[in-house]
PDB file of C-alpha atoms in Angstrom:
ATOM      1  CA  MET A 341     -21.909  48.610  18.151  1.00 51.00           C
ATOM      2  CA  SER A 342     -23.841  51.365  15.931  1.00 61.00           C
ATOM      3  CA  ASN A 343     -27.420  52.225  16.590  1.00 71.00           C
ATOM      4  CA  ILE A 344     -28.454  50.548  13.164  1.00 71.00           C
ATOM      5  CA  ASP A 345     -26.458  47.223  14.307  1.00 71.00           C
ATOM      6  CA  LYS A 346     -28.434  47.325  17.692  1.00 74.00           C
ATOM      7  CA  ILE A 347     -31.729  47.767  15.732  1.00 75.00           C
ATOM      8  CA  ARG A 348     -30.757  44.881  13.614  1.00 73.00           C
ATOM      9  CA  ALA A 349     -29.774  42.426  16.584  1.00 76.00           C
ATOM     10  CA  LYS A 350     -33.142  43.377  18.378  1.00 78.00           C
ATOM     11  CA  ILE A 351     -35.232  42.441  15.117  1.00 76.00           C
ATOM     12  CA  SER A 352     -33.241  39.395  15.058  1.00 73.00           C
ATOM     13  CA  ALA A 353     -33.699  38.402  18.546  1.00 74.00           C
ATOM     14  CA  LEU A 354     -37.417  39.290  17.916  1.00 76.00           C
ATOM     15  CA  LEU A 355     -37.849  36.991  14.904  1.00 72.00           C
ATOM     16  CA  LYS A 356     -36.296  34.067  17.101  1.00 70.00           C
ATOM     17  CA  LYS A 357     -39.383  34.306  19.510  1.00 69.00           C
ATOM     18  CA  THR A 358     -41.282  31.334  18.114  1.00 63.00           C
ATOM     19  CA  GLU A 359     -43.315  28.835  19.692  1.00 56.00           C
ATOM     20  CA  ALA A 360     -40.508  26.245  18.422  1.00 55.00           C
ATOM     21  CA  ASN A 361     -38.025  28.155  20.972  1.00 61.00           C
ATOM     22  CA  GLY A 362     -40.641  28.489  23.752  1.00 65.00           C
ATOM     23  CA  ALA A 363     -42.765  31.500  23.337  1.00 66.00           C
ATOM     24  CA  SER A 364     -46.333  31.424  23.415  1.00 66.00           C
ATOM     25  CA  GLU A 365     -48.305  31.873  20.413  1.00 62.00           C
ATOM     26  CA  SER A 366     -49.384  35.545  21.666  1.00 65.00           C
ATOM     27  CA  GLU A 367     -45.525  36.287  22.648  1.00 71.00           C
ATOM     28  CA  ALA A 368     -44.777  35.129  19.068  1.00 70.00           C
ATOM     29  CA  ALA A 369     -47.110  37.106  17.442  1.00 68.00           C
ATOM     30  CA  ALA A 370     -46.417  40.398  19.476  1.00 73.00           C
ATOM     31  CA  ALA A 371     -42.452  39.522  18.799  1.00 76.00           C
ATOM     32  CA  MET A 372     -43.179  39.567  14.976  1.00 73.00           C
ATOM     33  CA  ALA A 373     -45.377  42.683  14.905  1.00 71.00           C
ATOM     34  CA  ILE A 374     -42.588  44.680  16.777  1.00 77.00           C
ATOM     35  CA  ALA A 375     -39.974  43.208  14.491  1.00 75.00           C
ATOM     36  CA  SER A 376     -42.161  44.508  11.380  1.00 71.00           C
ATOM     37  CA  LYS A 377     -42.598  47.942  12.621  1.00 74.00           C
ATOM     38  CA  LEU A 378     -38.915  48.353  13.327  1.00 75.00           C
ATOM     39  CA  MET A 379     -38.115  47.036  10.050  1.00 73.00           C
ATOM     40  CA  ALA A 380     -40.420  49.427   8.408  1.00 70.00           C
ATOM     41  CA  GLU A 381     -39.329  52.517  10.332  1.00 74.00           C
ATOM     42  CA  HIS A 382     -35.598  51.808   9.880  1.00 73.00           C
ATOM     43  CA  GLY A 383     -35.852  50.665   6.304  1.00 71.00           C
ATOM     44  CA  VAL A 384     -34.240  47.029   7.691  1.00 69.00           C
ATOM     45  CA  THR A 385     -34.401  44.212   5.317  1.00 67.00           C
ATOM     46  CA  MET A 386     -34.315  40.468   6.038  1.00 64.00           C
ATOM     47  CA  ASN A 387     -31.188  40.547   3.856  1.00 63.00           C
ATOM     48  CA  ASP A 388     -29.646  43.223   6.327  1.00 65.00           C
ATOM     49  CA  ILE A 389     -30.592  41.105   9.108  1.00 63.00           C
ATOM     50  CA  LYS A 390     -28.964  37.958   7.763  1.00 58.00           C
ATOM     51  CA  GLU A 391     -25.499  39.802   6.993  1.00 53.00           C
ATOM     52  CA  ASN A 392     -25.257  40.870  10.456  1.00 51.00           C
ATOM     53  CA  THR A 393     -26.717  37.931  12.543  1.00 50.00           C
ATOM     54  CA  ALA A 394     -27.378  34.426  12.564  1.00 48.00           C
ATOM     55  CA  ALA A 395     -31.095  34.817  11.695  1.00 49.00           C
ATOM     56  CA  ALA A 396     -30.136  32.894   8.330  1.00 48.00           C
ATOM     57  CA  ARG A 397     -30.678  29.748  10.272  1.00 53.00           C
ATOM     58  CA  ASP A 398     -34.305  30.485  11.048  1.00 73.00           C
ATOM     59  CA  PHE A 399     -35.313  29.884   7.243  1.00 83.00           C
ATOM     60  CA  SER A 400     -34.572  26.399   5.470  1.00 86.00           C
ATOM     61  CA  LYS A 401     -35.806  24.674   2.393  1.00 90.00           C
ATOM     62  CA  ARG A 402     -36.568  21.057   2.343  1.00 91.00           C
ATOM     63  CA  HIS A 403     -37.067  18.294  -0.422  1.00 91.00           C
ATOM     64  CA  VAL A 404     -40.195  16.253   0.496  1.00 92.00           C
ATOM     65  CA  ASN A 405     -40.342  13.662  -2.477  1.00 88.00           C
ATOM     66  CA  PRO A 406     -36.756  12.413  -3.070  1.00 83.00           C
ATOM     67  CA  GLY A 407     -36.617   9.725  -5.733  1.00 74.00           C
ATOM     68  CA  ALA A 408     -40.038  10.583  -7.275  1.00 77.00           C
ATOM     69  CA  LYS A 409     -40.045  10.538 -11.070  1.00 78.00           C
ATOM     70  CA  ASN A 410     -43.473  12.097 -11.471  1.00 82.00           C
ATOM     71  CA  LEU A 411     -45.693  14.458  -9.339  1.00 86.00           C
ATOM     72  CA  SER A 412     -48.173  12.509  -7.141  1.00 91.00           C
ATOM     73  CA  VAL A 413     -51.771  13.027  -6.541  1.00 94.00           C
ATOM     74  CA  VAL A 414     -50.700  14.844  -3.128  1.00 95.00           C
ATOM     75  CA  ASP A 415     -48.054  16.718  -4.963  1.00 93.00           C
ATOM     76  CA  LYS A 416     -50.686  18.099  -7.489  1.00 92.00           C
ATOM     77  CA  PHE A 417     -53.672  18.703  -5.286  1.00 94.00           C
ATOM     78  CA  VAL A 418     -52.621  19.098  -1.786  1.00 96.00           C
ATOM     79  CA  ALA A 419     -49.072  20.434  -1.552  1.00 95.00           C
ATOM     80  CA  THR A 420     -50.245  24.118  -2.151  1.00 94.00           C
ATOM     81  CA  ALA A 421     -52.871  23.649   0.710  1.00 95.00           C
ATOM     82  CA  ILE A 422     -50.078  22.327   2.831  1.00 95.00           C
ATOM     83  CA  ALA A 423     -48.136  25.703   1.971  1.00 94.00           C
ATOM     84  CA  THR A 424     -50.797  27.929   2.836  1.00 92.00           C
ATOM     85  CA  TYR A 425     -51.326  26.088   6.236  1.00 90.00           C
ATOM     86  CA  THR A 426     -47.849  26.288   7.404  1.00 88.00           C
ATOM     87  CA  ASP A 427     -46.989  29.699   5.894  1.00 88.00           C
ATOM     88  CA  THR A 428     -44.396  28.287   3.642  1.00 92.00           C
ATOM     89  CA  LYS A 429     -43.840  28.371  -0.126  1.00 92.00           C
ATOM     90  CA  VAL A 430     -43.822  25.234  -2.334  1.00 93.00           C
ATOM     91  CA  TRP A 431     -42.648  24.560  -5.735  1.00 91.00           C
ATOM     92  CA  ASN A 432     -41.358  21.573  -8.153  1.00 87.00           C
ATOM     93  CA  SER A 433     -37.912  21.959  -9.150  1.00 79.00           C
ATOM     94  CA  LYS A 434     -37.467  19.653 -12.203  1.00 73.00           C
ATOM     95  CA  GLY A 435     -34.359  17.623 -11.929  1.00 64.00           C
ATOM     96  CA  PHE A 436     -32.597  16.644 -15.209  1.00 60.00           C
ATOM     97  CA  ASP A 437     -31.611  12.808 -14.571  1.00 55.00           C
ATOM     98  CA  GLY A 438     -29.742  12.226 -17.888  1.00 57.00           C
ATOM     99  CA  PHE A 439     -30.940  10.504 -21.169  1.00 63.00           C
ATOM    100  CA  LYS A 440     -32.494   7.251 -21.836  1.00 66.00           C
ATOM    101  CA  MET A 441     -33.055   5.429 -25.304  1.00 65.00           C
ATOM    102  CA  GLY A 442     -36.513   5.500 -26.514  1.00 66.00           C
ATOM    103  CA  LYS A 443     -37.835   3.767 -29.943  1.00 70.00           C
ATOM    104  CA  THR A 444     -35.959   6.040 -32.161  1.00 73.00           C
ATOM    105  CA  LYS A 445     -34.115   8.503 -30.367  1.00 72.00           C
ATOM    106  CA  MET A 446     -32.599   9.370 -26.907  1.00 68.00           C
ATOM    107  CA  LYS A 447     -34.927  11.006 -24.462  1.00 70.00           C
ATOM    108  CA  ALA A 448     -34.228  13.205 -21.590  1.00 61.00           C
ATOM    109  CA  LYS A 449     -35.219  11.874 -18.097  1.00 64.00           C
ATOM    110  CA  TYR A 450     -36.419  14.257 -15.493  1.00 66.00           C
ATOM    111  CA  SER A 451     -37.727  14.101 -11.891  1.00 72.00           C
ATOM    112  CA  SER A 452     -39.757  15.459  -9.351  1.00 80.00           C
ATOM    113  CA  ASN A 453     -38.324  17.658  -6.581  1.00 85.00           C
ATOM    114  CA  LEU A 454     -41.188  19.294  -4.478  1.00 90.00           C
ATOM    115  CA  MET A 455     -39.463  21.593  -2.400  1.00 92.00           C
ATOM    116  CA  PHE A 456     -40.703  23.591   0.727  1.00 94.00           C
ATOM    117  CA  TYR A 457     -39.112  26.887   2.007  1.00 92.00           C
ATOM    118  CA  GLY A 458     -40.034  29.180   5.029  1.00 89.00           C
ATOM    119  CA  TYR A 459     -39.144  29.336   8.782  1.00 83.00           C
ATOM    120  CA  SER A 460     -37.473  26.109   9.772  1.00 82.00           C
ATOM    121  CA  VAL A 461     -40.122  24.989  12.317  1.00 78.00           C
ATOM    122  CA  ASP A 462     -42.983  25.489   9.486  1.00 84.00           C
ATOM    123  CA  VAL A 463     -40.810  23.362   6.902  1.00 88.00           C
ATOM    124  CA  GLU A 464     -40.726  20.874   9.339  1.00 87.00           C
ATOM    125  CA  LEU A 465     -44.396  20.844   9.843  1.00 87.00           C
ATOM    126  CA  ALA A 466     -45.167  21.067   6.362  1.00 91.00           C
ATOM    127  CA  GLU A 467     -42.982  17.838   5.456  1.00 92.00           C
ATOM    128  CA  TYR A 468     -44.884  16.077   8.226  1.00 91.00           C
ATOM    129  CA  ILE A 469     -48.257  16.966   6.952  1.00 93.00           C
ATOM    130  CA  TYR A 470     -47.073  16.057   3.574  1.00 94.00           C
ATOM    131  CA  LYS A 471     -45.914  12.511   4.618  1.00 93.00           C
ATOM    132  CA  ILE A 472     -49.155  12.030   6.486  1.00 94.00           C
ATOM    133  CA  CYS A 473     -51.379  12.805   3.514  1.00 95.00           C
ATOM    134  CA  ASP A 474     -48.902  10.927   1.227  1.00 94.00           C
ATOM    135  CA  SER A 475     -48.873   7.641   3.280  1.00 94.00           C
ATOM    136  CA  ALA A 476     -52.813   8.241   3.993  1.00 95.00           C
ATOM    137  CA  VAL A 477     -53.813   8.229   0.319  1.00 96.00           C
ATOM    138  CA  GLU A 478     -51.889   4.915  -0.330  1.00 95.00           C
ATOM    139  CA  THR A 479     -52.987   3.174   2.792  1.00 96.00           C
ATOM    140  CA  GLU A 480     -56.729   4.098   2.258  1.00 96.00           C
ATOM    141  CA  TRP A 481     -56.676   3.098  -1.371  1.00 96.00           C
ATOM    142  CA  LYS A 482     -55.429  -0.423  -0.257  1.00 95.00           C
ATOM    143  CA  LYS A 483     -58.207  -0.840   1.971  1.00 95.00           C
ATOM    144  CA  PHE A 484     -60.879   0.270  -0.501  1.00 95.00           C
ATOM    145  CA  SER A 485     -59.389  -1.625  -3.395  1.00 95.00           C
ATOM    146  CA  ARG A 486     -60.150  -4.851  -1.702  1.00 94.00           C
ATOM    147  CA  THR A 487     -64.006  -4.043  -2.590  1.00 93.00           C
ATOM    148  CA  VAL A 488     -63.149  -3.333  -6.322  1.00 93.00           C
ATOM    149  CA  PRO A 489     -63.029  -6.157  -9.323  1.00 92.00           C
ATOM    150  CA  ALA A 490     -59.272  -6.731 -10.311  1.00 89.00           C
ATOM    151  CA  GLY A 491     -60.268  -5.365 -13.810  1.00 89.00           C
ATOM    152  CA  SER A 492     -61.572  -1.991 -12.435  1.00 90.00           C
ATOM    153  CA  ARG A 493     -58.846  -1.154  -9.985  1.00 92.00           C
ATOM    154  CA  ALA A 494     -56.649   0.956 -12.232  1.00 91.00           C
ATOM    155  CA  LYS A 495     -59.390   3.342 -13.075  1.00 90.00           C
ATOM    156  CA  ALA A 496     -60.692   3.211  -9.713  1.00 93.00           C
ATOM    157  CA  ARG A 497     -57.476   3.978  -8.035  1.00 94.00           C
ATOM    158  CA  VAL A 498     -56.851   7.388  -9.651  1.00 92.00           C
ATOM    159  CA  THR A 499     -60.711   8.260  -9.089  1.00 94.00           C
ATOM    160  CA  PHE A 500     -60.402   7.439  -5.323  1.00 95.00           C
ATOM    161  CA  GLN A 501     -56.936   9.147  -4.598  1.00 95.00           C
ATOM    162  CA  LEU A 502     -58.226  12.275  -6.327  1.00 95.00           C
ATOM    163  CA  GLY A 503     -61.547  12.313  -4.234  1.00 95.00           C
ATOM    164  CA  MET A 504     -59.191  11.673  -1.141  1.00 96.00           C
ATOM    165  CA  ALA A 505     -56.562  14.427  -2.366  1.00 96.00           C
ATOM    166  CA  LEU A 506     -59.197  17.119  -2.901  1.00 95.00           C
ATOM    167  CA  ARG A 507     -61.058  16.771   0.129  1.00 96.00           C
ATOM    168  CA  LEU A 508     -57.503  16.795   2.120  1.00 96.00           C
ATOM    169  CA  ARG A 509     -56.774  19.989   0.249  1.00 96.00           C
ATOM    170  CA  ASP A 510     -59.866  21.244   1.397  1.00 95.00           C
ATOM    171  CA  ARG A 511     -59.760  20.149   5.139  1.00 94.00           C
ATOM    172  CA  LEU A 512     -56.079  22.009   5.256  1.00 94.00           C
ATOM    173  CA  LEU A 513     -57.748  25.140   3.929  1.00 93.00           C
ATOM    174  CA  GLU A 514     -60.640  25.009   6.367  1.00 92.00           C
ATOM    175  CA  MET A 515     -58.115  24.616   9.216  1.00 89.00           C
ATOM    176  CA  LYS A 516     -55.992  27.312   8.232  1.00 87.00           C
ATOM    177  CA  SER A 517     -59.065  29.882   8.013  1.00 87.00           C
ATOM    178  CA  ALA A 518     -60.512  28.677  11.374  1.00 83.00           C
ATOM    179  CA  ASN A 519     -56.992  29.180  12.840  1.00 75.00           C
ATOM    180  CA  ILE A 520     -56.806  32.619  11.760  1.00 74.00           C
ATOM    181  CA  GLN A 521     -60.399  33.280  13.036  1.00 72.00           C
ATOM    182  CA  GLU A 522     -59.936  31.779  16.433  1.00 65.00           C
ATOM    183  CA  SER A 523     -56.544  33.753  17.035  1.00 58.00           C
ATOM    184  CA  ASN A 524     -57.627  36.967  15.066  1.00 59.00           C
ATOM    185  CA  GLY A 525     -54.368  36.592  13.248  1.00 58.00           C
ATOM    186  CA  THR A 526     -54.873  37.942   9.955  1.00 66.00           C
ATOM    187  CA  ALA A 527     -52.282  40.684  10.173  1.00 63.00           C
ATOM    188  CA  LEU A 528     -49.808  38.334  11.750  1.00 63.00           C
ATOM    189  CA  VAL A 529     -50.181  35.712   8.563  1.00 70.00           C
ATOM    190  CA  VAL A 530     -49.994  38.750   6.258  1.00 72.00           C
ATOM    191  CA  LEU A 531     -46.712  39.985   8.057  1.00 70.00           C
ATOM    192  CA  LYS A 532     -45.305  36.087   8.092  1.00 73.00           C
ATOM    193  CA  LYS A 533     -46.066  35.683   4.660  1.00 79.00           C
ATOM    194  CA  GLN A 534     -44.085  39.049   3.799  1.00 77.00           C
ATOM    195  CA  LEU A 535     -41.037  38.059   5.698  1.00 77.00           C
ATOM    196  CA  VAL A 536     -40.849  34.486   3.951  1.00 83.00           C
ATOM    197  CA  GLU A 537     -41.371  36.236   0.585  1.00 83.00           C
ATOM    198  CA  THR A 538     -38.388  38.412   1.391  1.00 79.00           C
ATOM    199  CA  SER A 539     -36.143  35.738   2.764  1.00 80.00           C
ATOM    200  CA  PHE A 540     -37.133  33.371  -0.352  1.00 83.00           C
ATOM    201  CA  LYS A 541     -36.196  36.043  -2.796  1.00 81.00           C
ATOM    202  CA  ASN A 542     -32.923  36.731  -1.004  1.00 77.00           C
ATOM    203  CA  ASP A 543     -32.057  32.991  -0.465  1.00 75.00           C
ATOM    204  CA  MET A 544     -33.341  31.228  -3.404  1.00 73.00           C
ATOM    205  CA  ASN A 545     -32.376  31.856  -7.010  1.00 68.00           C
ATOM    206  CA  VAL A 546     -35.843  30.656  -8.250  1.00 67.00           C
ATOM    207  CA  LYS A 547     -38.416  32.693 -10.200  1.00 66.00           C
ATOM    208  CA  LEU A 548     -41.813  30.914  -9.480  1.00 66.00           C
ATOM    209  CA  GLY A 549     -44.632  31.401 -11.945  1.00 57.00           C
ATOM    210  CA  LYS A 550     -48.448  30.820 -11.382  1.00 58.00           C
ATOM    211  CA  ALA A 551     -49.307  27.241  -9.973  1.00 55.00           C
ATOM    212  CA  ALA A 552     -50.072  24.843 -12.716  1.00 51.00           C
ATOM    213  CA  THR A 553     -54.005  23.960 -12.532  1.00 54.00           C
ATOM    214  CA  SER A 554     -54.460  20.314 -12.965  1.00 57.00           C
ATOM    215  CA  SER A 555     -57.753  19.086 -14.642  1.00 58.00           C
ATOM    216  CA  VAL A 556     -59.838  17.267 -12.354  1.00 63.00           C
ATOM    217  CA  THR A 557     -62.163  14.591 -14.069  1.00 63.00           C
ATOM    218  CA  TYR A 558     -63.629  11.189 -12.706  1.00 61.00           C
ATOM    219  CA  ARG A 559     -65.903   8.508 -14.048  1.00 62.00           C
ATOM    220  CA  ASN A 560     -67.204   6.764 -11.023  1.00 70.00           C
ATOM    221  CA  GLY A 561     -69.189   9.164  -8.587  1.00 90.00           C
ATOM    222  CA  ALA A 562     -69.454   6.410  -5.603  1.00 92.00           C
ATOM    223  CA  VAL A 563     -65.461   5.928  -5.981  1.00 94.00           C
ATOM    224  CA  PHE A 564     -64.643   9.598  -5.866  1.00 94.00           C
ATOM    225  CA  GLU A 565     -67.299  10.102  -2.877  1.00 95.00           C
ATOM    226  CA  ALA A 566     -65.462   6.908  -1.186  1.00 96.00           C
ATOM    227  CA  GLY A 567     -62.069   8.911  -1.613  1.00 96.00           C
ATOM    228  CA  LYS A 568     -63.596  11.878  -0.001  1.00 95.00           C
ATOM    229  CA  ASN A 569     -64.736  10.098   2.872  1.00 96.00           C
ATOM    230  CA  ALA A 570     -61.597   8.219   3.518  1.00 96.00           C
ATOM    231  CA  ALA A 571     -59.745  11.707   3.930  1.00 96.00           C
ATOM    232  CA  GLU A 572     -62.124  12.526   6.843  1.00 95.00           C
ATOM    233  CA  ASN A 573     -60.192   9.668   8.533  1.00 91.00           C
ATOM    234  CA  VAL A 574     -56.818  11.386   8.423  1.00 92.00           C
ATOM    235  CA  ARG A 575     -55.708  12.912  11.642  1.00 88.00           C
ATOM    236  CA  PHE A 576     -52.798  15.474  11.848  1.00 79.00           C
ATOM    237  CA  ASN A 577     -51.736  14.824  15.372  1.00 71.00           C
ATOM    238  CA  ARG A 578     -48.116  15.889  16.077  1.00 60.00           C
ATOM    239  CA  GLU A 579     -45.766  16.407  19.138  1.00 49.00           C
ATOM    240  CA  VAL A 580     -44.758  20.052  18.422  1.00 45.00           C
ATOM    241  CA  TYR A 581     -43.377  21.215  21.612  1.00 44.00           C
ATOM    242  CA  ASP A 582     -40.334  19.530  23.304  1.00 42.00           C
ATOM    243  CA  GLY A 583     -38.152  20.534  26.084  1.00 41.00           C
ATOM    244  CA  PRO A 584     -39.345  21.984  29.613  1.00 41.00           C
ATOM    245  CA  ARG A 585     -42.708  22.845  27.841  1.00 39.00           C
ATOM    246  CA  GLY A 586     -43.761  19.297  26.339  1.00 39.00           C
ATOM    247  CA  GLY A 587     -47.147  18.892  25.110  1.00 39.00           C
ATOM    248  CA  VAL A 588     -48.937  17.653  22.143  1.00 37.00           C
ATOM    249  CA  LYS A 589     -50.651  19.926  19.736  1.00 44.00           C
ATOM    250  CA  LEU A 590     -53.458  18.438  18.094  1.00 42.00           C
ATOM    251  CA  LEU A 591     -54.003  20.119  14.705  1.00 50.00           C
ATOM    252  CA  ALA A 592     -57.202  18.201  13.525  1.00 48.00           C
TER     253      ALA A 592
END
């Protein structure tokens, strides 16, 4: 094995030292920092690593809203915050589903394909949080809708779920900021983002533009506030570790 191959193998081994694979948070951070330094010193890219090792398995993509015809309120307002929290990338890969007959002509049918990409353990966490948020928005609305007159429910539903989604978004961003400050992990987050970006460019034939901004409007302030308050009830509890480490990590 040549010297550069040994370096590539060492970098690959370091990148696999994650919490999911049994390393502590500090061990994972140290391994990531050393890997970054070696890559910079020897001009090694993530593509080099993947061509010479099995590191490609460390990254994955996942479609989290199969069957969706349109973007939901969680897709529009919470997904980017989930990606920020989990150090993943997210985008909507619009799918073509054929044609349907309109009133005067054939119209193309499309579906929403919300995708997350990153380290496999992070993508798994992103999907978990997405499902928690998506389910909570519907569940909390069903409970609140019992207090709303039948004729007003359609508009109230939009306002309530918007308020809830925006508060879920803010909570995730607040949690991310708190986690970084608690662990002094700003440098690690930047490094991890760079590695994910590099791998994304190598793996995926997708060009992402700037995230679209959805307009935020609501009519009933009380209903909007009720949605925000409902978001405080959502808990992101998850069994993160398995095997000999065991344990439950409380996210929020």
